XYZ file of C-alpha atoms in Angstrom:
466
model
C 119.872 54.677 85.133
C 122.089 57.747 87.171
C 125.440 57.538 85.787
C 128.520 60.014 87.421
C 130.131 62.446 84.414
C 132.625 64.715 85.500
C 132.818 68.748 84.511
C 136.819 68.553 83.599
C 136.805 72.403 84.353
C 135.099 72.353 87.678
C 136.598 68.631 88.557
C 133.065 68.299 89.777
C 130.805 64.802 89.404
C 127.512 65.206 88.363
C 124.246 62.319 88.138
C 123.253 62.038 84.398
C 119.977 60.148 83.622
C 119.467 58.613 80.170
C 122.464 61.400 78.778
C 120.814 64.636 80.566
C 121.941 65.523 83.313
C 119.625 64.593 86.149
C 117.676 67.732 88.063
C 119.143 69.944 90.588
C 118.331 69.592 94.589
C 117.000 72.863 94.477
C 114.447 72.323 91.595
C 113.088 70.048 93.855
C 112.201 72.318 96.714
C 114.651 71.103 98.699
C 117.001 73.897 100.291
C 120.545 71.901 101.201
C 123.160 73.512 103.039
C 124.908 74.744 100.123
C 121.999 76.373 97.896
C 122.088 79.728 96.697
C 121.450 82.982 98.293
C 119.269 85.863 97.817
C 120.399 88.800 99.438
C 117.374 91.388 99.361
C 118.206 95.130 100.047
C 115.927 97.056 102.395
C 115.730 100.854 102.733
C 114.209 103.931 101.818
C 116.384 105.889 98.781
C 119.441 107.474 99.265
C 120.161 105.306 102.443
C 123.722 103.546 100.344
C 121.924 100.130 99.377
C 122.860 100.305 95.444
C 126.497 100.903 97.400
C 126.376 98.084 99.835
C 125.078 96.289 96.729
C 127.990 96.518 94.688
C 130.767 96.425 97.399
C 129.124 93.687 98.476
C 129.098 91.756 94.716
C 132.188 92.810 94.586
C 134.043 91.263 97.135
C 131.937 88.003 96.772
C 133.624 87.881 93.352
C 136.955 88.287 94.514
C 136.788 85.961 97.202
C 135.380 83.469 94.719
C 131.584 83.220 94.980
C 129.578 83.601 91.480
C 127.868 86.775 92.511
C 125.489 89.394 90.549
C 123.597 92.008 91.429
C 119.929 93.216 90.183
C 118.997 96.701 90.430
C 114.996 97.209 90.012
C 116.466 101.205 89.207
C 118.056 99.937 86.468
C 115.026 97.928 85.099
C 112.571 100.852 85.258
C 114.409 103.016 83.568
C 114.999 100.347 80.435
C 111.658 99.999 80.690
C 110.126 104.088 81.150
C 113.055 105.518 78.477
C 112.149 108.974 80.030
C 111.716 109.684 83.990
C 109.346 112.402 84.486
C 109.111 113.417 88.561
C 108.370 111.646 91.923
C 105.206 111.692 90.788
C 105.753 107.776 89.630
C 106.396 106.974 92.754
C 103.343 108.329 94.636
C 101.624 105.280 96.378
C 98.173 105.850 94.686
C 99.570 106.210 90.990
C 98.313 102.771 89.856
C 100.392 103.018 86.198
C 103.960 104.115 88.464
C 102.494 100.736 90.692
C 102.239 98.729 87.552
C 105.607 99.430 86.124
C 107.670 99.170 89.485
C 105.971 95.656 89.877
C 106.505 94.435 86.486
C 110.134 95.483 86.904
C 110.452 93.461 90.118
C 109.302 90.565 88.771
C 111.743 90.563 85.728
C 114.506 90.842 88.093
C 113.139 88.200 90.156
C 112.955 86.270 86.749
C 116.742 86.987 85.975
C 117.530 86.038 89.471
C 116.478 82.691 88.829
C 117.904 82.492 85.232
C 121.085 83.246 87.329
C 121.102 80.950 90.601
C 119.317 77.834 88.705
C 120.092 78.333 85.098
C 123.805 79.599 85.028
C 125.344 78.597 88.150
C 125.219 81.572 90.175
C 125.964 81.497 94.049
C 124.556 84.387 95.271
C 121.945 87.330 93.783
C 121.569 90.494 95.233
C 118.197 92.237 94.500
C 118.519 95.862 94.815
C 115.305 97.664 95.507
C 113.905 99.560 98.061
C 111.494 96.828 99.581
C 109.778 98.677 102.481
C 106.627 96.785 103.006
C 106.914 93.411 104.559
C 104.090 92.597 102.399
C 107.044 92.947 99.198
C 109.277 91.021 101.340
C 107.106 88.454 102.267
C 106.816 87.766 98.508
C 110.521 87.811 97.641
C 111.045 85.307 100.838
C 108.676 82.939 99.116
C 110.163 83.331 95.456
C 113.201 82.255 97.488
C 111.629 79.533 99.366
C 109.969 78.091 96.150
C 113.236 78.004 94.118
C 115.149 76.558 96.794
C 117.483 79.516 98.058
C 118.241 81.465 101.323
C 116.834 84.335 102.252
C 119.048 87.151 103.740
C 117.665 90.613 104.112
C 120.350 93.923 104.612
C 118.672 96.898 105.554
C 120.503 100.375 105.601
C 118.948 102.728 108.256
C 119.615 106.370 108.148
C 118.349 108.582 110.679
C 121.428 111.039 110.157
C 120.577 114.247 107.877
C 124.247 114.808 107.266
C 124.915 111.253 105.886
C 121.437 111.601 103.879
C 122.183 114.506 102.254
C 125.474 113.316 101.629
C 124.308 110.513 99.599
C 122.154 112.636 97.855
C 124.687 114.815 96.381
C 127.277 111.839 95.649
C 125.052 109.585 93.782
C 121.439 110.466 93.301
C 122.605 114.269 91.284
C 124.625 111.606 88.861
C 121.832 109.500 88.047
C 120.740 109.167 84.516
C 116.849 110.395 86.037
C 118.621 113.922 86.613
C 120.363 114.715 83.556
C 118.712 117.637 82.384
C 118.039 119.209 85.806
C 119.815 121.499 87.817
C 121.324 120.158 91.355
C 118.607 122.509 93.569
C 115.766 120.441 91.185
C 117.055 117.017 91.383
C 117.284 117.448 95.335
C 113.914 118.399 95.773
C 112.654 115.972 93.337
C 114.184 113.329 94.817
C 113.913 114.711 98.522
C 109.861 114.086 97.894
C 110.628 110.760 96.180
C 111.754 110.074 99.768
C 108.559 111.570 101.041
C 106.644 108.899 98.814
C 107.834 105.519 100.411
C 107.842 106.778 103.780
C 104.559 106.573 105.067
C 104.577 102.688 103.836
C 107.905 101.924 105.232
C 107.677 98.702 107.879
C 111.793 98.561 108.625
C 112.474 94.996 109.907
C 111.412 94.326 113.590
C 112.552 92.156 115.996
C 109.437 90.414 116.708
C 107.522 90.458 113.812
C 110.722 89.163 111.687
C 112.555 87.045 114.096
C 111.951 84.238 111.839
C 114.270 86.015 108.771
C 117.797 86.137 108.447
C 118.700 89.649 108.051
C 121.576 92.339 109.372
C 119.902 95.939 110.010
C 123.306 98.651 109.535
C 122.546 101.812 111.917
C 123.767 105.338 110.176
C 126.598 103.419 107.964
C 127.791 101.484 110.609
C 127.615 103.019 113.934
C 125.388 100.299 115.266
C 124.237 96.590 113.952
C 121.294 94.297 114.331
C 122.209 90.606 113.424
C 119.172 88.143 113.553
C 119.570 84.377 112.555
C 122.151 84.205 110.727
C 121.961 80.741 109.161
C 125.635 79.907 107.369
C 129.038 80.410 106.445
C 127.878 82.914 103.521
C 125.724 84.941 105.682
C 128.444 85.002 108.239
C 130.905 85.632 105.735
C 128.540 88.692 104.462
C 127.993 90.175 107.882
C 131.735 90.111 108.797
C 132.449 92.193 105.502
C 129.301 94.798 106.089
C 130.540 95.115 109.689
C 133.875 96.083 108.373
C 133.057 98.639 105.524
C 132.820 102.464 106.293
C 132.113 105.859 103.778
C 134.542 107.966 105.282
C 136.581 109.456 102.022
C 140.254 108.401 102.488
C 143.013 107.340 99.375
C 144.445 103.432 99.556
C 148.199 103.676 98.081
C 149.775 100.576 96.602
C 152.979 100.414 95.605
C 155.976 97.635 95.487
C 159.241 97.543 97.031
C 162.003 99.153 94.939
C 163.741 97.164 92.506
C 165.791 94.778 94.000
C 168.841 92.669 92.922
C 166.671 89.485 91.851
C 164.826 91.570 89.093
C 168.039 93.218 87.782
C 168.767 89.255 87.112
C 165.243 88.425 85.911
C 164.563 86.056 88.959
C 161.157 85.990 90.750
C 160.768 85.439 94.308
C 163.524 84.791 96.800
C 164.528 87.787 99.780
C 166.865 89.852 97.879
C 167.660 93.619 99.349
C 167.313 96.460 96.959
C 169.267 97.456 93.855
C 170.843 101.162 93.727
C 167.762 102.418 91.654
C 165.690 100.701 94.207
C 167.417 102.629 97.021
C 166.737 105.635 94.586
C 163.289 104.802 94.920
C 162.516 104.484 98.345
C 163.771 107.884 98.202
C 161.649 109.572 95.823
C 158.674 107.717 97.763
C 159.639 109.118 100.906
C 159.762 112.861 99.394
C 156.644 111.979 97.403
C 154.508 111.144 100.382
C 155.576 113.714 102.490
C 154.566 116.351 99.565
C 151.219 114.338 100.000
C 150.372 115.488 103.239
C 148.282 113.007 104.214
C 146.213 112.823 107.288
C 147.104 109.884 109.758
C 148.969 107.760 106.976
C 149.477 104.275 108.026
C 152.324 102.029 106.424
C 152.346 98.701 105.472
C 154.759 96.196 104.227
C 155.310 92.682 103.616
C 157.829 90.479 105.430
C 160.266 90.611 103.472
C 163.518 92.560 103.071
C 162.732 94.243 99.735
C 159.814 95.807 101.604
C 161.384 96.746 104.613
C 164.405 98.282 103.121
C 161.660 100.633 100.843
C 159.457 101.597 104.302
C 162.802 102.080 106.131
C 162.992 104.885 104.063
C 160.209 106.759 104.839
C 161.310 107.775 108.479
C 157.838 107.122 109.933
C 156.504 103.872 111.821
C 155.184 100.770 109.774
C 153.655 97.470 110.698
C 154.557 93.866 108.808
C 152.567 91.690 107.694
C 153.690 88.121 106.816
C 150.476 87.661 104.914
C 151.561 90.911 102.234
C 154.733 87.943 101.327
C 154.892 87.713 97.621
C 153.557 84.559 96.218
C 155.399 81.394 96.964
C 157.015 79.880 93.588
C 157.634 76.769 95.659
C 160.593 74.944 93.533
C 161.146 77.804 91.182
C 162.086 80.372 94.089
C 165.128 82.642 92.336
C 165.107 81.053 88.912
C 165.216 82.982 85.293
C 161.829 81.944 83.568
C 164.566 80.877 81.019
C 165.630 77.970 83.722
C 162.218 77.154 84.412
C 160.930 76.959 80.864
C 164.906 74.132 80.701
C 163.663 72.307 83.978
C 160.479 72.351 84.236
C 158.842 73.310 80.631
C 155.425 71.143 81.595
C 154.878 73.331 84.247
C 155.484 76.331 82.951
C 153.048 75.934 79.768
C 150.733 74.685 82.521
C 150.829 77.573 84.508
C 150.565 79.841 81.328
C 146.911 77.691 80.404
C 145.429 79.067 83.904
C 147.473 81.582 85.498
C 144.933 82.124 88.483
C 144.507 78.561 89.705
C 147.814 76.915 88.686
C 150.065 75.841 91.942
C 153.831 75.899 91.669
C 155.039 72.347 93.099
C 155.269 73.414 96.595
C 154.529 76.962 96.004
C 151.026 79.088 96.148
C 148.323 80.051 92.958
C 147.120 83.369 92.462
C 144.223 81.773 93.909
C 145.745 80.814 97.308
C 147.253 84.622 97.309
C 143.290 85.630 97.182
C 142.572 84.131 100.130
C 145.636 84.655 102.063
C 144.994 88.353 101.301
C 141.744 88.091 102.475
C 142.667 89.953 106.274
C 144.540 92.742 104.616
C 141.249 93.563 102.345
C 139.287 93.617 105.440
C 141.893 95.723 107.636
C 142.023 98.048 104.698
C 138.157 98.703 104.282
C 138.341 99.515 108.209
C 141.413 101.907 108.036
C 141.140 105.363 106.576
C 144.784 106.231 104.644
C 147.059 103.259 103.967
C 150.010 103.186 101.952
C 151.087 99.183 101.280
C 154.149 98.658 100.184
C 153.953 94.820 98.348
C 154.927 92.978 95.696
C 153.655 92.387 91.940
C 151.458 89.569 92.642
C 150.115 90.364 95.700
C 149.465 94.172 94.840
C 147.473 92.536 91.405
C 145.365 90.659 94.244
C 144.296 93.852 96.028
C 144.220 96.085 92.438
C 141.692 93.290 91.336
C 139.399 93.910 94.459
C 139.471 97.392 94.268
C 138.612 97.447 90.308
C 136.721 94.772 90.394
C 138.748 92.640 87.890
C 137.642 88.964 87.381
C 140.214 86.261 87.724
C 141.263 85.671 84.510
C 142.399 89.129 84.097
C 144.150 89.883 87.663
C 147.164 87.869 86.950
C 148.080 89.939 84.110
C 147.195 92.938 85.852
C 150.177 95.902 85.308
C 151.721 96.743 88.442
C 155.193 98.098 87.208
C 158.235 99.190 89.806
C 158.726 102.669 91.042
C 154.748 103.250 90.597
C 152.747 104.208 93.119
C 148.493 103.724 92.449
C 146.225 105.891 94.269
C 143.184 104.621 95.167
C 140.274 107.061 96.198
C 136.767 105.443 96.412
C 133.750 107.536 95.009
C 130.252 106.544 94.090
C 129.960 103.088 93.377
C 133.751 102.294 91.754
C 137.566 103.449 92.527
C 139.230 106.014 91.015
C 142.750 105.580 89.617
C 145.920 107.939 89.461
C 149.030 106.359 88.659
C 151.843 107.840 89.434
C 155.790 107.112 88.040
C 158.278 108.433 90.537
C 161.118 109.171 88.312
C 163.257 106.350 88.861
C 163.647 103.968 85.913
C 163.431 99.768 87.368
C 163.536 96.637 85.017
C 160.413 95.839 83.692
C 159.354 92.211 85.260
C 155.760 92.301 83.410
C 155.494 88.895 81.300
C 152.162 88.714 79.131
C 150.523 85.169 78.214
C 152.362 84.054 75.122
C 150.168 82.827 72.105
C 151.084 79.289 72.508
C 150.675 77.771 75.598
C 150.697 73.988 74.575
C 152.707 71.776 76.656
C 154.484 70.741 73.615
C 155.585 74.056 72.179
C 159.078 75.020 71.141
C 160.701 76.811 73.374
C 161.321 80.116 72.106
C 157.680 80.225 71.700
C 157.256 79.968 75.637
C 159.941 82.771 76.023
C 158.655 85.265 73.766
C 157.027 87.521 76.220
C 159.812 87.705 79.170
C 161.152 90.830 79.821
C 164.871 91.641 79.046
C 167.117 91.327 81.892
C 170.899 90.899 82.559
């Protein structure tokens, strides 16, 4: 007989038969609205899938979807220690045909470890996948295993951006090591040359049955066919909003205000005399910047405002860059919470991410409400936001890719400002101290974080404050 247990973690009930717990819709062939996606990468090399890939996983993550990406790349050359030439990838070389398959199919085999075995959401198989023959096969894996189909293909038709992506990623790649640039490019210009004459791009007759999104030149033009749920829609909303352009994201927070000289979080307080000091020093430091077009954000809050104001140049407010709402324990000493509300505060300590202040926000609701200013920011060329320690963790965690347990703890001290400059597939990181000393307001997890603990064992890791 089906009994209900519930996963304690995931508050989830699940059907158990005879103590094991009773097979999953999707092992059954049936695809529900909620299965698990496979997004399959189309293009010839060099054309920024491996980029969209990760972006892509990358933002999934963030927003809270169990995502991983499988590059076939990456299996070949586990597999073939030593890459010789594009040779491998000449059509008729039946051992280069035998490898590359092989390789496919033990990504395909992971993907399905991943979305049916370990409770993955969403796999992204990065390969080139020109023929619709390949991707006729992939479309069954996924109709066999129960998941959604979505196809991405990156067009390039543009010898600038081609060569671009050449020299940015492909003259990094462990196949190139021991070659000079001038031989890597024209080994890998007539790797090109080898999947060309097979490549079938995605048409809109003969695949009007697929779900797919076809990206023109990095984004100046789209085709969207079928798209078939909130996922897909959710993926072709980000892809429609990313660009390549190189540009530098700056986040900073307000200067230190009069609530951290007391050691209380939250609240609207203005700034402190070292915080004016700041705003300062972040004026004269962006100005030596000399930055193209700068736009300026802050939050809506006074802290913010009073650090922009500074600046002398326009800026825009957003309500949604508010730091995170501490519901009842808005302007209290983590001393006073610890005296009024000590359940809650080694509760919050146990899961930092998803805990909810009584009538405040979680790291967790920050995500999403942050969600907008992630997109707006992957639009916008050079953005300086001026925030607050929570929310600037939020957006630090997107941009490193930092899972949730670890962006709550993220270090985002005062009078700091974090340059962000996107290369290859990652962010690059300078921070820079502006010469103004602030409290520190950092506060790691403690060791104990039992409800019953004593507690100066609760307190050990606040900072010192007045």
């Amino acid at each position: 007989a089906r009994e209900l247990t519930q996963n304690p973690l995931q508050k989830t009930w699940e059907p158990y038969d005879n103590g094991l717990p009773a097979g999953h819709s999707a092992q059954r062939g049936v695809c529900m609205t909620n299965c698990p996606t496979l997004i399959v990468m189309v293009g010839l090399p060099a054309r920024g899938k491996t980029y969209i890939s990760k972006k892509l996983t990358r933002y999934l993550n963030w927003i809270g979807v169990p995502t991983k990406e499988f590059n076939v790349g990456q299996y070949r050359r586990d597999l073939v220690k030593k890459y010789k030439s594009f040779e491998f990838f000449l059509p008729d070389n039946e051992e280069g045909l035998k490898i590359r398959k092989q390789c496919a199919l033990a990504a395909l085999n992971d993907v399905r470890q991943y979305l049916s075995e370990e409770n993955g959401h969403v796999a992204v198989f990065d390969a080139t996948n020109t023929t619709r023959e390949r991707r006729e096969t992939i479309y069954k894996f996924g109709e066999e295993n129960g998941y959604k189909t979505f196809f991405v293909e990156s067009v390039c038709v543009d010898p600038e951006v081609i060569a671009a992506n050449i020299v940015q990623v492909k003259l990094g790649s462990p196949d190139y090591v021991d070659c000079s640039n001038d031989e890597a490019t024209e080994d890998f210009m007539k790797r090109i040359e080898c999947y060309k004459n097979s490549y079938e791009t995605l048409d809109e007759t003969l695949d009007k049955d697929l779900s797919y999104i076809k990206i023109m030149d990095v984004g100046r033009s789209y085709l969207v066919n079928r798209v078939m749920d909130h996922i897909q829609s959710r993926i072709v909303y980000y892809l429609m909003n990313i660009h390549v352009t190189p540009r530098s994201i700056y986040l900073c927070r307000h200067g230190e205000s009069e609530l951290n000289l007391k050691g209380r979080i939250g609240g609207d307080p203005g700034l402190s005399v070292r915080g004016k000091e700041f705003a300062k020093s972040l004026a004269q430091f962006i100005n030596e910047q000399n930055i193209k077009d700068l736009k300026v954000w802050t939050s809506q809050m006074k802290r913010t405002i009073q650090t922009a104001e500074a600046l002398g140049v326009p800026y825009e407010q957003w309500k949604v860059l508010n730091e995170i709402d501490a519901g009842v324990c808005e302007e209290m000493t983590y001393e006073e919470i610890q005296e009024n509300y000590p359940l809650e505060f080694a509760l919050r300590d146990q899961d930092k991410y998803r805990y909810r202040y009584p009538k405040g926000e979680s790291y967790e609701d920050l995500v999403q409400r942050l969600e907008p200013v992630i997109m707006e920011l992957e639009r916008q060329e050079n953005v300086l936001v001026i925030c607050h320690q929570a929310v600037m963790r939020c957006l630090l965690a997107y941009f490193l890719d930092k899972p949730a347990e670890q962006l709550p703890y993220l270090k985002c001290p005062l009078h700091t400002v974090l340059k962000l400059t996107p290369v290859a597939y990652g962010c690059k990181v300078e921070s820079i101290f502006l010469n103004v000393e602030a409290v520190n307001t950092h506060r790691d997890k403690p060791e104990n974080v039992d409800i019953s603990r004593p507690p100066e064992e609760a307190l050990v890791t606040v900072p010192a404050h007045q």
